N, CA, C and O atoms as a MOPAC input file, in Angstrom:
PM7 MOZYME 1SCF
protein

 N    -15.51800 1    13.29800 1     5.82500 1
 C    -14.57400 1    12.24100 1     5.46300 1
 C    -15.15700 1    11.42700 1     4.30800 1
 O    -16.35100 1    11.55200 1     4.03400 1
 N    -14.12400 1    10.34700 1     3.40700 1
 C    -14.76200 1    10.23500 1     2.11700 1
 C    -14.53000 1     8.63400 1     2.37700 1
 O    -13.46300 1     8.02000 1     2.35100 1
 N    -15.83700 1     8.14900 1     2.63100 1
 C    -15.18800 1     6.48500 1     2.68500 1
 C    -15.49800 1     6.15700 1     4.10100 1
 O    -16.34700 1     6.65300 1     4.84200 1
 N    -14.44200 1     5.01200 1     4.36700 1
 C    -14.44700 1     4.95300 1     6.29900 1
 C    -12.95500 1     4.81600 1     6.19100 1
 O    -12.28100 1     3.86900 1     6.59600 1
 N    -12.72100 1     5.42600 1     5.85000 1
 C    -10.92400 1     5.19400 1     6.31100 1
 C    -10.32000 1     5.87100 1     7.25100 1
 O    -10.16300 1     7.09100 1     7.19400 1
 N     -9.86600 1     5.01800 1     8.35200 1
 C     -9.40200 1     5.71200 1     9.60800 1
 C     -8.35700 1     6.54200 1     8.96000 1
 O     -7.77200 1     5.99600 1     8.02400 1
 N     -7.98700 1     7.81500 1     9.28400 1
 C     -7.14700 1     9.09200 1     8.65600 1
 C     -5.85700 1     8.80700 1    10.08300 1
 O     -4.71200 1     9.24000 1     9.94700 1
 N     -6.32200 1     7.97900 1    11.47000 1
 C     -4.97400 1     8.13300 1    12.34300 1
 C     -3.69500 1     7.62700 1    11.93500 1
 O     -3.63200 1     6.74600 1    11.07700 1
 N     -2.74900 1     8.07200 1    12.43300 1
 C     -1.28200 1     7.87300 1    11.71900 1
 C     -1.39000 1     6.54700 1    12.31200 1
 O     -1.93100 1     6.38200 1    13.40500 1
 N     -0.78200 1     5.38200 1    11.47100 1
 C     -0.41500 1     4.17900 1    12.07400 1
 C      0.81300 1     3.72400 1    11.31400 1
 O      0.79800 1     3.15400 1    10.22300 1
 N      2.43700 1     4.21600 1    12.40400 1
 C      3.25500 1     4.39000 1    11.75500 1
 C      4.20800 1     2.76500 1    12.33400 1
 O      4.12400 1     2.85800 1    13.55900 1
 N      4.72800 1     1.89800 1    12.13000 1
 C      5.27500 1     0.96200 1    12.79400 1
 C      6.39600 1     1.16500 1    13.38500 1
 O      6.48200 1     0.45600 1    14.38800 1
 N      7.11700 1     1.68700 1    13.24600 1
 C      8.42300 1     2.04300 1    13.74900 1
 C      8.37900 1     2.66500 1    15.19300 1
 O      7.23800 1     2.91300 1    15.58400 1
 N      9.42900 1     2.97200 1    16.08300 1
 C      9.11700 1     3.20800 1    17.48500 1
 C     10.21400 1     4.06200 1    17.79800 1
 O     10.30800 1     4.68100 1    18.85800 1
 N     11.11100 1     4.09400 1    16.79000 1
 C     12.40700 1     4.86800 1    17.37900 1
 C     13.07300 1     5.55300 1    15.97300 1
 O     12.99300 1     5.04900 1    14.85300 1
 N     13.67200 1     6.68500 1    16.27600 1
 C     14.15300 1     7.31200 1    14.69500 1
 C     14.91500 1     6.28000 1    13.96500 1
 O     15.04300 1     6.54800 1    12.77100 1
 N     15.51800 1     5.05000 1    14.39600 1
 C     16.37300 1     4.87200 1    13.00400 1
 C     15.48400 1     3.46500 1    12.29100 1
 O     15.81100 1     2.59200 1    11.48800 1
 N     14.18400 1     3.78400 1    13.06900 1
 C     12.80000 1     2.89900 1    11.79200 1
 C     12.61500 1     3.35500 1    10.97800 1
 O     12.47500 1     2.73400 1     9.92400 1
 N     12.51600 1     4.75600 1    11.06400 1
 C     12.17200 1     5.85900 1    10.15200 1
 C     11.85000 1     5.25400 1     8.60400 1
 O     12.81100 1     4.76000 1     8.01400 1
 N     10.78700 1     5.27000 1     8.05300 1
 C     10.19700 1     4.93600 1     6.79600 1
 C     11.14100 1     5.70000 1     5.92600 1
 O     11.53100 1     6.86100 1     6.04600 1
 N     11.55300 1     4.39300 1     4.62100 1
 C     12.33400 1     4.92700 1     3.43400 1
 C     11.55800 1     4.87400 1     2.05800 1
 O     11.06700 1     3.79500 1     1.72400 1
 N     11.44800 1     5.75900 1     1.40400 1
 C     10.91000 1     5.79600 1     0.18900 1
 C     11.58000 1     5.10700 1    -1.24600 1
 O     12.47100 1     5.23300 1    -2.08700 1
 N     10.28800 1     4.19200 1    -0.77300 1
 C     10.59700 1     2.87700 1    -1.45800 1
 C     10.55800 1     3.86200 1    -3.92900 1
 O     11.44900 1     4.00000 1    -4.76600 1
 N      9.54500 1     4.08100 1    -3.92900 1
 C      9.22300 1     4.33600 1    -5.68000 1
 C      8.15300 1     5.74400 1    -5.08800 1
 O      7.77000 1     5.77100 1    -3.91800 1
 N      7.80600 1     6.76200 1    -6.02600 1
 C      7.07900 1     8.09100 1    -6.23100 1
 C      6.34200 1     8.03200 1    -7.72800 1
 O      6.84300 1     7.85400 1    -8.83800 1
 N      5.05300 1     8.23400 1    -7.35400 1
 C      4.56600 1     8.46100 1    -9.13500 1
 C      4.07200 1     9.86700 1    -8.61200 1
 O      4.21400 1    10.43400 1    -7.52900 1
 N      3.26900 1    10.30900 1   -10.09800 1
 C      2.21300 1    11.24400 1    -9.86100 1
 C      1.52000 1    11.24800 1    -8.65400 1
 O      1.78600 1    12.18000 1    -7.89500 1
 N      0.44400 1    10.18100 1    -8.18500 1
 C     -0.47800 1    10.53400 1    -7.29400 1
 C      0.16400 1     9.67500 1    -6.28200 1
 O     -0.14200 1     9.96900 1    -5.12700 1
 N      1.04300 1     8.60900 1    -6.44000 1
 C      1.07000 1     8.00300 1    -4.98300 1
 C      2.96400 1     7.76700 1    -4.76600 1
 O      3.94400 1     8.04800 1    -5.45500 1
 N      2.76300 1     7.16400 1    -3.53600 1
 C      4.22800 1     6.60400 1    -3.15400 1
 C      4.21300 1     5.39700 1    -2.18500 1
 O      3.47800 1     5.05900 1    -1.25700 1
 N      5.36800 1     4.85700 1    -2.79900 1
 C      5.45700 1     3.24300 1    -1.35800 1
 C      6.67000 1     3.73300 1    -0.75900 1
 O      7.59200 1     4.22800 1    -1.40800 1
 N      6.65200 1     3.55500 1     0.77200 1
 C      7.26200 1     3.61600 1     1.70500 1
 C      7.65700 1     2.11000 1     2.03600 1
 O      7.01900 1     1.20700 1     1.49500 1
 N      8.33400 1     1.92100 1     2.60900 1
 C      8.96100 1     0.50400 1     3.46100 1
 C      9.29700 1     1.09000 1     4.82000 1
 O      9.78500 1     2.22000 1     4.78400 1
 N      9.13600 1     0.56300 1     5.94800 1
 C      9.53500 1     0.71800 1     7.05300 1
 C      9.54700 1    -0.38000 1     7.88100 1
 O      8.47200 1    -0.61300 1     8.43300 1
 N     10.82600 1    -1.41000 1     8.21500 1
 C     10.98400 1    -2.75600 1     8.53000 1
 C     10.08400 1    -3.37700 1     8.04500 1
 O      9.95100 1    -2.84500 1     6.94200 1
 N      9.27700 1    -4.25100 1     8.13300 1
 C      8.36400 1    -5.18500 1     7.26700 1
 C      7.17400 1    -4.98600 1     6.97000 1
 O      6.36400 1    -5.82600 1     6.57600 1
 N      6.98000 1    -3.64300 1     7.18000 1
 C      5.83300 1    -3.00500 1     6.48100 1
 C      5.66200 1    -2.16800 1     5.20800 1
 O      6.72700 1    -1.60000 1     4.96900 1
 N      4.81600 1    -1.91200 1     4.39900 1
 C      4.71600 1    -1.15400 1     3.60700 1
 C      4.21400 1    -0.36600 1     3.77000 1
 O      3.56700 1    -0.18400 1     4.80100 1
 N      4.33200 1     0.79800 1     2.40400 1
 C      2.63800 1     1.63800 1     2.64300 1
 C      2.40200 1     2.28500 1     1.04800 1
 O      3.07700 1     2.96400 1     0.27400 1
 N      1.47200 1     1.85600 1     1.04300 1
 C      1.08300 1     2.80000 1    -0.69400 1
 C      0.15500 1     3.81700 1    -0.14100 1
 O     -1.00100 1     3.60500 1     0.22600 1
 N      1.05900 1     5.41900 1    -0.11500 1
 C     -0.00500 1     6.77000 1     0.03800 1
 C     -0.66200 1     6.98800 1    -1.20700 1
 O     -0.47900 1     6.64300 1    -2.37400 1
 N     -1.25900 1     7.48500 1    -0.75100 1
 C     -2.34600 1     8.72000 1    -1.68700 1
 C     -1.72300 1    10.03800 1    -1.40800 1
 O     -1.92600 1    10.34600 1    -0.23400 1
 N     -0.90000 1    11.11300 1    -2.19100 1
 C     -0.33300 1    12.02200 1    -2.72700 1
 C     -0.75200 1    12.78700 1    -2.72300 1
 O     -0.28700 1    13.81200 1    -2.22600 1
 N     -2.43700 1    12.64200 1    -3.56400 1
 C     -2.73200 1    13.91800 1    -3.55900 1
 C     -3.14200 1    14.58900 1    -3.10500 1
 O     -3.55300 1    14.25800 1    -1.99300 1
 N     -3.37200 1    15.97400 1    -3.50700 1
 C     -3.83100 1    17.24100 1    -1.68900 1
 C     -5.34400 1    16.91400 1    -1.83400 1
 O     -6.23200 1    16.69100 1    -1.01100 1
 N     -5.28500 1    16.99000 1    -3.74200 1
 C     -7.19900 1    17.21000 1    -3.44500 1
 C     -7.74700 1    15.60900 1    -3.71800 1
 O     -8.07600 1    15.21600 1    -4.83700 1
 N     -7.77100 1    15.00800 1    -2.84500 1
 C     -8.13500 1    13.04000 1    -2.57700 1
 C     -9.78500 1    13.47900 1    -3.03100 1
 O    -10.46400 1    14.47400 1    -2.77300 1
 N    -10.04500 1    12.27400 1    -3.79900 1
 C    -11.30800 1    12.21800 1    -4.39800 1
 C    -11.74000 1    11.09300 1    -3.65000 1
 O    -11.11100 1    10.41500 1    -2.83800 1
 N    -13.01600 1    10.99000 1    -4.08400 1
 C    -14.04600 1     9.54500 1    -3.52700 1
 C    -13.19600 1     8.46200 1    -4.25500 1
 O    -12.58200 1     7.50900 1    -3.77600 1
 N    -13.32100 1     8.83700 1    -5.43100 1
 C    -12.70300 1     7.68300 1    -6.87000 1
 C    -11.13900 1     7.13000 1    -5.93500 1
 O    -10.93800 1     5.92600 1    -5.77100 1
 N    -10.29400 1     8.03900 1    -5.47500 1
 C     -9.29000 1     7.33300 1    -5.09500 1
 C     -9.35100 1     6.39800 1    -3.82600 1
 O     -8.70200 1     5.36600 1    -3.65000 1
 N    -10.18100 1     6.92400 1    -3.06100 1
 C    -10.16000 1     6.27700 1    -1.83700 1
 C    -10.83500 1     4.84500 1    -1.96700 1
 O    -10.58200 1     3.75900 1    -1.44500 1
 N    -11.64200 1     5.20800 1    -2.72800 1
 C    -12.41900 1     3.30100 1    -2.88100 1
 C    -11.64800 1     3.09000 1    -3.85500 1
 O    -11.92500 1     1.91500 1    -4.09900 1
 N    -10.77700 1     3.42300 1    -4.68300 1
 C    -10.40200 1     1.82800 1    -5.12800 1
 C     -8.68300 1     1.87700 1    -4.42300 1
 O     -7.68400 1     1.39300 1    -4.95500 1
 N     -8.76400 1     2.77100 1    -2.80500 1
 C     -7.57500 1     1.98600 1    -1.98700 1
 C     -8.02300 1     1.14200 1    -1.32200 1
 O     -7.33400 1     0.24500 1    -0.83600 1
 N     -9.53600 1     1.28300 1    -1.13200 1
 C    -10.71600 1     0.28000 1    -0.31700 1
 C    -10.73300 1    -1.21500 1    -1.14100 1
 O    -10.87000 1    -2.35400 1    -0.69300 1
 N    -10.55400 1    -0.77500 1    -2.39500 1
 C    -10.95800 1    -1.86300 1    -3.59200 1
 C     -9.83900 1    -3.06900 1    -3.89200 1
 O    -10.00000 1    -4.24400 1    -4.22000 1
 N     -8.50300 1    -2.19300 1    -3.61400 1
 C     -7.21900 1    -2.95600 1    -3.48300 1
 C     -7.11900 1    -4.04000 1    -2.37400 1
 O     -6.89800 1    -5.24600 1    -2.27200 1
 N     -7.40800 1    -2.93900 1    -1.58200 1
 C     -7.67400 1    -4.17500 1     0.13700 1
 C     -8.20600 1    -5.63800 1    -0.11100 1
 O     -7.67200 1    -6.73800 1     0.03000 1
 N     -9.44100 1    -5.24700 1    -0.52800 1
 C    -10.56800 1    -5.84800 1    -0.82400 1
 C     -9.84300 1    -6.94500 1    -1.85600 1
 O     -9.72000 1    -8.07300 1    -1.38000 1
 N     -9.46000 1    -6.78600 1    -2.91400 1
 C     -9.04900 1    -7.70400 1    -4.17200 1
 C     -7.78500 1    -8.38700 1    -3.51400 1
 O     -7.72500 1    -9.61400 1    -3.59300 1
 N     -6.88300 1    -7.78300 1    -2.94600 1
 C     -5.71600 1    -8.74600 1    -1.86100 1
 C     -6.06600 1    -9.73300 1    -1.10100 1
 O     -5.05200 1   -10.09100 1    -0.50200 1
 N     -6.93300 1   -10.34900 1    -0.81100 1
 C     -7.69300 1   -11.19000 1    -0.06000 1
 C     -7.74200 1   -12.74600 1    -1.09000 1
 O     -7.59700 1   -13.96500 1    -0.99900 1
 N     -7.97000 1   -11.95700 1    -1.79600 1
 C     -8.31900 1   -13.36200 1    -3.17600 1
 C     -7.10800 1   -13.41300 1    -4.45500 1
 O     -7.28500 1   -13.77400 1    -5.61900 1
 N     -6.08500 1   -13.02000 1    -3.93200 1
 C     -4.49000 1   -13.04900 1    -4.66700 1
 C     -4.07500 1   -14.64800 1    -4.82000 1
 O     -4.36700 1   -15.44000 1    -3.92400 1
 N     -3.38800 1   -15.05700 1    -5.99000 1
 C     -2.92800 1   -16.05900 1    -5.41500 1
 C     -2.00600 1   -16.38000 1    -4.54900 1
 O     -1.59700 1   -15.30600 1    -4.10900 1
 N     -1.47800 1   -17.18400 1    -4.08000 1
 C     -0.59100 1   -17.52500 1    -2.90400 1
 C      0.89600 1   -16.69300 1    -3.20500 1
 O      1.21900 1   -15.78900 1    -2.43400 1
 N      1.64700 1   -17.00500 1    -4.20300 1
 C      2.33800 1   -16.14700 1    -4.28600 1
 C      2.56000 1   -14.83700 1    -4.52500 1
 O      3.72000 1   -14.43300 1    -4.60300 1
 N      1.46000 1   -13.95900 1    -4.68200 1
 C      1.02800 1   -12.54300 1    -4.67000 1
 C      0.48100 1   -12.30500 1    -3.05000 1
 O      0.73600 1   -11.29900 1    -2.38800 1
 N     -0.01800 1   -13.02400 1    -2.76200 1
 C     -0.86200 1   -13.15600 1    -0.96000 1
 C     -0.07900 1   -12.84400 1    -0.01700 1
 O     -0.38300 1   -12.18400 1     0.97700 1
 N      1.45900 1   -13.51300 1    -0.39700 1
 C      2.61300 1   -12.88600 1     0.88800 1
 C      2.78000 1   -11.34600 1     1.29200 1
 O      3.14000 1   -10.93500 1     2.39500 1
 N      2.56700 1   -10.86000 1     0.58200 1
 C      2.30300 1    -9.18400 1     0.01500 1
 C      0.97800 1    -9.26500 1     1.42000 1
 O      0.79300 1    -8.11400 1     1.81600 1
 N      0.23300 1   -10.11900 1     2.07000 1
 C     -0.53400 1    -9.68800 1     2.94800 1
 C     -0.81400 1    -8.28800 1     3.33200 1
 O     -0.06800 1    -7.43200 1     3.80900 1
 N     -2.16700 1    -8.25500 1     2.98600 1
 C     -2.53400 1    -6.30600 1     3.47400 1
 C     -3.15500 1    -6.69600 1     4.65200 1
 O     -3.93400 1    -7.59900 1     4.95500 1
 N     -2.34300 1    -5.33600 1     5.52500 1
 C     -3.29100 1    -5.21100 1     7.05600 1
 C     -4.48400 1    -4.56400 1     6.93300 1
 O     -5.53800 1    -5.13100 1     7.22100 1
 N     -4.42000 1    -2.98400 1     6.37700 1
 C     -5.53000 1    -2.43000 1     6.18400 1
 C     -5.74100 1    -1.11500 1     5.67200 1
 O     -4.60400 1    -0.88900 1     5.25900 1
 N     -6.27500 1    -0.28400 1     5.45900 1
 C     -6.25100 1     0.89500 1     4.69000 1
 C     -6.21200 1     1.63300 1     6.13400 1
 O     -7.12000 1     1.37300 1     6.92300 1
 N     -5.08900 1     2.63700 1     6.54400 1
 C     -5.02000 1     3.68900 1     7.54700 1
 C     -3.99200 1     4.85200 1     7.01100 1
 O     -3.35800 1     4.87900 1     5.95500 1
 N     -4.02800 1     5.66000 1     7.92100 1
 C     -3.70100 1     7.22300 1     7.71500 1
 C     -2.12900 1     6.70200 1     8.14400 1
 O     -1.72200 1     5.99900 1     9.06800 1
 N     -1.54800 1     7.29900 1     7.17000 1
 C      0.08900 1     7.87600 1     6.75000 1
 C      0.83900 1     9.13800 1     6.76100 1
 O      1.23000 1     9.59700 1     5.68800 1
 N      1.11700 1     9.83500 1     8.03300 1
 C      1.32400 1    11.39500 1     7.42800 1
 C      0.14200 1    11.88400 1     7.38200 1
 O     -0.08100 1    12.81100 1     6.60400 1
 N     -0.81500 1    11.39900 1     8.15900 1
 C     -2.01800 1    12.35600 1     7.40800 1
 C     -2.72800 1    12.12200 1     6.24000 1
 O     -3.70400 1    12.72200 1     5.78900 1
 N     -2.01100 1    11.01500 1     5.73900 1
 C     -2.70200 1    10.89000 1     4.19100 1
 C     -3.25800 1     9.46500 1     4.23200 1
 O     -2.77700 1     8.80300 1     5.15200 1
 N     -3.95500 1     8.96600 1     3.63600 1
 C     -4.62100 1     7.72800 1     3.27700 1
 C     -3.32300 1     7.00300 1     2.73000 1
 O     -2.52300 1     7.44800 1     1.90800 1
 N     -3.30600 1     5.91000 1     3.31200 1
 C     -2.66400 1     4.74000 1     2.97500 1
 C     -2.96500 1     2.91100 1     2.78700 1
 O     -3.34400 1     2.19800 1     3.71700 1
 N     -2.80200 1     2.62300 1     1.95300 1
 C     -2.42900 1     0.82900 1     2.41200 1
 C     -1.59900 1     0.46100 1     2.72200 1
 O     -0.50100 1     0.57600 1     2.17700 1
 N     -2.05800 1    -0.53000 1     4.44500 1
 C     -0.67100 1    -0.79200 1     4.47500 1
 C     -0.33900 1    -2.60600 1     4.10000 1
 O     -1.15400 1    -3.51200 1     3.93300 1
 N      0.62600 1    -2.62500 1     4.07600 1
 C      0.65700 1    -4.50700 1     3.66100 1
 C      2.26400 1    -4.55800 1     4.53700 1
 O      2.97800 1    -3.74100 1     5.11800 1
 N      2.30700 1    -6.26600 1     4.17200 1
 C      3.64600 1    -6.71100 1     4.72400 1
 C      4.55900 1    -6.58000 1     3.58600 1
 O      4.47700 1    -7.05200 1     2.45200 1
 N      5.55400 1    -5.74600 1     4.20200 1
 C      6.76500 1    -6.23600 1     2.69300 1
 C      7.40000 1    -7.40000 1     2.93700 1
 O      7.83500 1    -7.95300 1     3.94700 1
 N      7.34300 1    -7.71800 1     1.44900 1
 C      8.09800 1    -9.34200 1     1.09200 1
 C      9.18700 1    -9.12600 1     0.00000 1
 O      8.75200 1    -8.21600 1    -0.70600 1
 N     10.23200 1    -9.47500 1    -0.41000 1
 C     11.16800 1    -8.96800 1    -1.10100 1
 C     10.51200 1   -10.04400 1    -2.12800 1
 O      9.71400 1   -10.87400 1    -1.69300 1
 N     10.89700 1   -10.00400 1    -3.60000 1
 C     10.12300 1   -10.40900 1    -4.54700 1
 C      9.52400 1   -10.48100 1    -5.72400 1
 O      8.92700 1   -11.43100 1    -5.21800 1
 N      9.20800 1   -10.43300 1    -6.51200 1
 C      8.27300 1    -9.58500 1    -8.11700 1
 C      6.65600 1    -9.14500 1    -7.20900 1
 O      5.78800 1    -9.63800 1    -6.48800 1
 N      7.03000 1    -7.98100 1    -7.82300 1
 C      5.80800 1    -6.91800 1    -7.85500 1
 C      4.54200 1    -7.95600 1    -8.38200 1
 O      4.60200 1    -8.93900 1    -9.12200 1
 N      3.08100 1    -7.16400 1    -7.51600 1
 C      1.86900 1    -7.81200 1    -8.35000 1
 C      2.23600 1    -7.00000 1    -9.84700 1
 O      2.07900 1    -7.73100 1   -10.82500 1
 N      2.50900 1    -6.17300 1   -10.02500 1
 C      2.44600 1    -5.89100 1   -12.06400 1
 C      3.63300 1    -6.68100 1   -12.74200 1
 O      3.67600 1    -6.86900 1   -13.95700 1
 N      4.61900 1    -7.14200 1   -11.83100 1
 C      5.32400 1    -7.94300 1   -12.86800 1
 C      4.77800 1    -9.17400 1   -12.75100 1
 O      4.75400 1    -9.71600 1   -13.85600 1
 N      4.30600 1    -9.88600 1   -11.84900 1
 C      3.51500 1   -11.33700 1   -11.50100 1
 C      2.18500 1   -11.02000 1   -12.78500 1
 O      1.84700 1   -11.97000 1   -13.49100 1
 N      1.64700 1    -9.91000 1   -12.94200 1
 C      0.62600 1   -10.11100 1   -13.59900 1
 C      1.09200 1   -10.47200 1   -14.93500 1
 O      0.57400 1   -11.38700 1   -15.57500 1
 N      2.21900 1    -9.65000 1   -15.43100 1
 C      2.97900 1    -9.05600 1   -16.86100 1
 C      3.23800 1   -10.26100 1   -17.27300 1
 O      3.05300 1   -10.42200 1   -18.48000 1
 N      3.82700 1   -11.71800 1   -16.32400 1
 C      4.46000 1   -13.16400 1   -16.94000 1
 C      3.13000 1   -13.71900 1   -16.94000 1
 O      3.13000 1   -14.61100 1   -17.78900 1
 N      2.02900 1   -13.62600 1   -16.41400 1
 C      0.92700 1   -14.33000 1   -16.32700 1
 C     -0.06900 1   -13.95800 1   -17.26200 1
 O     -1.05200 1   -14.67700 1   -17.43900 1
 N      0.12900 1   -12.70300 1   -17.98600 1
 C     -0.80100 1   -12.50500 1   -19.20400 1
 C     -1.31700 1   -13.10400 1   -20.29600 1
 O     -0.52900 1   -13.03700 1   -21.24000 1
 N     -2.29000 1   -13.64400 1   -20.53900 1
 C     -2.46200 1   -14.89200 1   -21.53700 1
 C     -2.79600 1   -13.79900 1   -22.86300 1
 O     -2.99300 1   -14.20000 1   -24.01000 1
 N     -2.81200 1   -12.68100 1   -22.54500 1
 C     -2.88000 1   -12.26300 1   -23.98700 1
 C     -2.14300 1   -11.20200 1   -24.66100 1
 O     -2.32100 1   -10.99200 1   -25.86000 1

């Protein structure tokens, strides 16, 4: 295993019509929503060290957000499907990249 990231599924939902909806898809990852949770996976088949710490690194930097980025609260980095995930609270809202994009001083 690469990291300490628990790989068990920790899915919130309890009954099929929780069922996680796919929130956006890039290349390597995807956000899910499932009632007031999120989840940013990791995609890819062949997961590197490099990806997993900086899903460790994200965790980690969410802690020290400002208040209005902070609602976004992360629970913790766990297994999705099998795959590495973060999970956080969804908050309806501007994205941390658009919060960053108005806040750019340069």
């Amino acid at each position: 295993m690469i990291g300490s990231i628990d790989k068990a599924d920790n899915i919130a939902g309890k009954n099929k019509n929780d069922a996680p909806t796919l929130i956006h898809r890039s290349e390597s990852t995807s956000i899910y929503r499932q009632n007031d949770i999120g989840y940013k996976v990791i995609e890819d088949e062949d997961l590197t060290e490099e990806q997993i710490l900086r899903l460790m690194a994200e965790e980690q930097i969410s802690q020290y957000l400002p208040r209005c980025c902070a609602q976004r609260r992360v629970f913790q980095v766990k297994g999705f499907r099998g795959k590495p995930s973060l999970q956080f609270q969804w908050v309806d809202g501007v994205s941390l990249k658009e919060w960053l994009l108005m806040h750019n001083n340069t």
